[in-house]
mmCIF file of C-alpha atoms in Angstrom:
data_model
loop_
_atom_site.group_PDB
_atom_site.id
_atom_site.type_symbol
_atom_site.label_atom_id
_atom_site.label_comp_id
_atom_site.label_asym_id
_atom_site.label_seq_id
_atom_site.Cartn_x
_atom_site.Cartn_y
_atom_site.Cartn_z
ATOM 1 C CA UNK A 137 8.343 -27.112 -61.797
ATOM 2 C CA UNK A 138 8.390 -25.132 -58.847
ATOM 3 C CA UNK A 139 9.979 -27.435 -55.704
ATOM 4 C CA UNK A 140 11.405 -27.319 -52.114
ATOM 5 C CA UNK A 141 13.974 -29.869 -51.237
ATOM 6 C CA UNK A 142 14.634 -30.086 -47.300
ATOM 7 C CA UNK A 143 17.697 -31.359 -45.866
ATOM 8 C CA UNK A 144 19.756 -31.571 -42.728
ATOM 9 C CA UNK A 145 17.606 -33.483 -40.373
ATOM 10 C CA UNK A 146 19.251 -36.749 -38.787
ATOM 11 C CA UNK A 147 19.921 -38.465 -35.120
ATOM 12 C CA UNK A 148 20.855 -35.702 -32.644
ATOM 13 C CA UNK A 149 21.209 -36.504 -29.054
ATOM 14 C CA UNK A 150 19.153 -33.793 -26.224
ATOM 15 C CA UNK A 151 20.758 -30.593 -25.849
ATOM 16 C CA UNK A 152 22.845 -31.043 -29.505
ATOM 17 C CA UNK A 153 22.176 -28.591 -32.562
ATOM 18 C CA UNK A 154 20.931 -29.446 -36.318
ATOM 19 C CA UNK A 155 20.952 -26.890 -39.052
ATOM 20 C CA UNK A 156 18.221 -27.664 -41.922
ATOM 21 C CA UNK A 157 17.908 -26.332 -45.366
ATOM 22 C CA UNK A 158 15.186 -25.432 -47.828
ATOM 23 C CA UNK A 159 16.403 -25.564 -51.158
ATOM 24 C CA UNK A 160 14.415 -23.859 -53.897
ATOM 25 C CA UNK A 161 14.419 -25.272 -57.050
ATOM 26 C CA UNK A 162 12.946 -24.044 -60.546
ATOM 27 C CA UNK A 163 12.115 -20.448 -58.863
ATOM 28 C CA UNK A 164 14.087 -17.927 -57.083
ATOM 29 C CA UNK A 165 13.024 -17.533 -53.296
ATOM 30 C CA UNK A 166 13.166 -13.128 -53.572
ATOM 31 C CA UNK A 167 9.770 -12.942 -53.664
ATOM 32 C CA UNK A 168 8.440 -15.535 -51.370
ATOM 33 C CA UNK A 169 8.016 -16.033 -47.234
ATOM 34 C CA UNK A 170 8.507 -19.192 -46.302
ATOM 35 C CA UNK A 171 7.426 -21.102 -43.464
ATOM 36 C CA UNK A 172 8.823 -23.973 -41.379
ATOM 37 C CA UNK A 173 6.589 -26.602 -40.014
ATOM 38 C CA UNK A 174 6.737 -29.832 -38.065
ATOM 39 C CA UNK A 175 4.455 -32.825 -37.823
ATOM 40 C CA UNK A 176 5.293 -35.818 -34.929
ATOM 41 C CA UNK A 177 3.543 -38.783 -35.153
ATOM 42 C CA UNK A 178 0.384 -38.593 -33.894
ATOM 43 C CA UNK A 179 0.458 -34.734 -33.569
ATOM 44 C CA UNK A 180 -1.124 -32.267 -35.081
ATOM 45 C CA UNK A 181 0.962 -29.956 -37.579
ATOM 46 C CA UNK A 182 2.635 -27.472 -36.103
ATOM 47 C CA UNK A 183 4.048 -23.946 -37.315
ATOM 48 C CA UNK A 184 7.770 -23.607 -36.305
ATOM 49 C CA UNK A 185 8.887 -20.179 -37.553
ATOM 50 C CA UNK A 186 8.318 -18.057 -40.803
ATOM 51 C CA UNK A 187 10.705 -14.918 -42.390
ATOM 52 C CA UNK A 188 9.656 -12.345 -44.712
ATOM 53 C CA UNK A 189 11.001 -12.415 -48.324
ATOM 54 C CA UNK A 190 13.668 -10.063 -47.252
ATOM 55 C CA UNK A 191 14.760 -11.442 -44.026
ATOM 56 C CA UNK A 192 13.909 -8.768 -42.416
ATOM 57 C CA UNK A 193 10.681 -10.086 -40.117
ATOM 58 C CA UNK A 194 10.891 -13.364 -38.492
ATOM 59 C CA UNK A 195 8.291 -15.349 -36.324
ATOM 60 C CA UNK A 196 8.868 -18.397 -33.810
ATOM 61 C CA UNK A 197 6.049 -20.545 -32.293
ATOM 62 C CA UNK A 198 6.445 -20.538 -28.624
ATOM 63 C CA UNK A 199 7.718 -23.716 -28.340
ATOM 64 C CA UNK A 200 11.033 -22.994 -30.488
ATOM 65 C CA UNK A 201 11.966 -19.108 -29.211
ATOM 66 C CA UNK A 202 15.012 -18.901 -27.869
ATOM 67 C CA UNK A 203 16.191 -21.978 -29.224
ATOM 68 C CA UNK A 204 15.932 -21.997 -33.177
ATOM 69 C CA UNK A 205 16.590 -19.184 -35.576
ATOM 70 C CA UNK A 206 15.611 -18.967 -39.418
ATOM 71 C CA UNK A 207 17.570 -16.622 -42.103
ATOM 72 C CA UNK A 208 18.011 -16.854 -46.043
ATOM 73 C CA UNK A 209 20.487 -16.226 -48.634
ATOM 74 C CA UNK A 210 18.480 -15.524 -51.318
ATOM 75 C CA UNK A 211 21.717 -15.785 -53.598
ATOM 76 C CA UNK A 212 21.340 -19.582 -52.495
ATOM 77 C CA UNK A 213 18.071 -19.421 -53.040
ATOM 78 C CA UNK A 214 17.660 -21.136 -49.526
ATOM 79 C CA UNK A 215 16.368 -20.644 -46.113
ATOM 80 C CA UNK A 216 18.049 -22.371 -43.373
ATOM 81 C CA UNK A 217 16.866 -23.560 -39.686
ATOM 82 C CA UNK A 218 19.425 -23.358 -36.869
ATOM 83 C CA UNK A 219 18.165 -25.500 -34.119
ATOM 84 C CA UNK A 220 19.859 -25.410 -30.942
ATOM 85 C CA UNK A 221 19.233 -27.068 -27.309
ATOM 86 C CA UNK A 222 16.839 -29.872 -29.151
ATOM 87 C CA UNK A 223 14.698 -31.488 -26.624
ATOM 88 C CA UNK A 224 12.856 -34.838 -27.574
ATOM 89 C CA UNK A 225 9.890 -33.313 -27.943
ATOM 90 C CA UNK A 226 11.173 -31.563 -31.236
ATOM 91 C CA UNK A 227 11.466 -35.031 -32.848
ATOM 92 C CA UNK A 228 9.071 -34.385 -35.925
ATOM 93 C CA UNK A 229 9.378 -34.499 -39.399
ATOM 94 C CA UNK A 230 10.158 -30.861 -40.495
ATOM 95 C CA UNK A 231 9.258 -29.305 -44.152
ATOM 96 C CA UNK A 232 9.071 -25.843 -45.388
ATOM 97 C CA UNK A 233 6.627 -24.209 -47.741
ATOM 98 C CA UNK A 234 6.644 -21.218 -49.610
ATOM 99 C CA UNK A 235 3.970 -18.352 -50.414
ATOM 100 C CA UNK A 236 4.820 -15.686 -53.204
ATOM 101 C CA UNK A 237 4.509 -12.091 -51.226
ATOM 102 C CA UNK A 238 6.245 -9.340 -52.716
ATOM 103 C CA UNK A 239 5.005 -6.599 -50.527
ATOM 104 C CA UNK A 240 5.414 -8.626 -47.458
ATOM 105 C CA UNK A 241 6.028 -6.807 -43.947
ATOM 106 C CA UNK A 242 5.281 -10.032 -41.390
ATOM 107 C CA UNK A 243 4.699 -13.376 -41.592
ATOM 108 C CA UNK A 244 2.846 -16.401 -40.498
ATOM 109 C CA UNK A 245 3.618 -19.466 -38.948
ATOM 110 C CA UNK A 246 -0.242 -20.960 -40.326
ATOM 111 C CA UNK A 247 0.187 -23.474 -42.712
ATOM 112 C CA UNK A 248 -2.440 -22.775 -44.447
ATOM 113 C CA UNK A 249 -1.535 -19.568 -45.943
ATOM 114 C CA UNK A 250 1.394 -21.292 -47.618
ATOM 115 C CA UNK A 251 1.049 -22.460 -51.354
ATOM 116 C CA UNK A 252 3.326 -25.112 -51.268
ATOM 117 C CA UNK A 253 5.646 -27.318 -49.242
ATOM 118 C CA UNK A 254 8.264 -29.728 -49.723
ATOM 119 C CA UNK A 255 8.404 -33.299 -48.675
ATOM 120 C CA UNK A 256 10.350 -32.800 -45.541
ATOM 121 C CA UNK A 257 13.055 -34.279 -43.473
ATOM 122 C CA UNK A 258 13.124 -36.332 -40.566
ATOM 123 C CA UNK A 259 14.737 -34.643 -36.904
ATOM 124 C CA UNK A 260 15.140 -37.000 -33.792
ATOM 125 C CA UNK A 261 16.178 -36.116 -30.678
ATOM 126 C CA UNK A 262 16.943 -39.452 -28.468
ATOM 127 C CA UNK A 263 19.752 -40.442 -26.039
#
């Protein structure tokens, strides 16, 4: 059974730094882009940054650039999200997803063009 398992999220204060993980489980990530997106209460979903099966391209929504950065180890067989400077207004429940693209050259931060997701993992930024 193909899976994603996020971790990492928790309490951060404003201005503090979380690191989540995307954990693949009963596949090897080589061959897949993967996606990290965020949904607040209330909010629409929203595409938070993306990276290529080989690391090499990476993609940020405006909202994040400058502040988070994605990688992989595909020898972990997980993708990480470094998020730095938080601001309340990145409190959302964050997941990843997954799309197999061997030939990829780009990525995209649209949810849509993602097979499938995990069940996520709760940020909050609050003093």
């Amino acid at each position: 059974q193909l899976q994603l398992v996020e971790s990492g999220g928790g309490l951060v204060q404003p201005g503090g730094s979380l690191t989540l993980s995307c954990a693949a489980s009963g596949f090897t990530l080589d061959y897949y882009d993967i996606g990290w997106f965020r949904q607040a209460p209330g909010k629409e979903r929203e595409g938070v940054s993306c990276i290529t099966k080989s690391g090499s391209t990476t993609n940020y929504a405006d909202s994040v650039r400058g502040r988070f950065t994605i990688s992989r180890d595909n020898a972990q067989n997980t993708v990480y999200l470094q998020m730095n400077s938080l601001k309340p207004e990145d409190t959302a429940v964050y997941y990843c997803a997954a799309d197999w693209r061997p030939y990829s050259t780009f990525c995209t931060i649209d949810r849509g063009q993602y097979a499938f997701g995990g069940q996520g993992t709760q940020v909050t930024v609050s003093s």
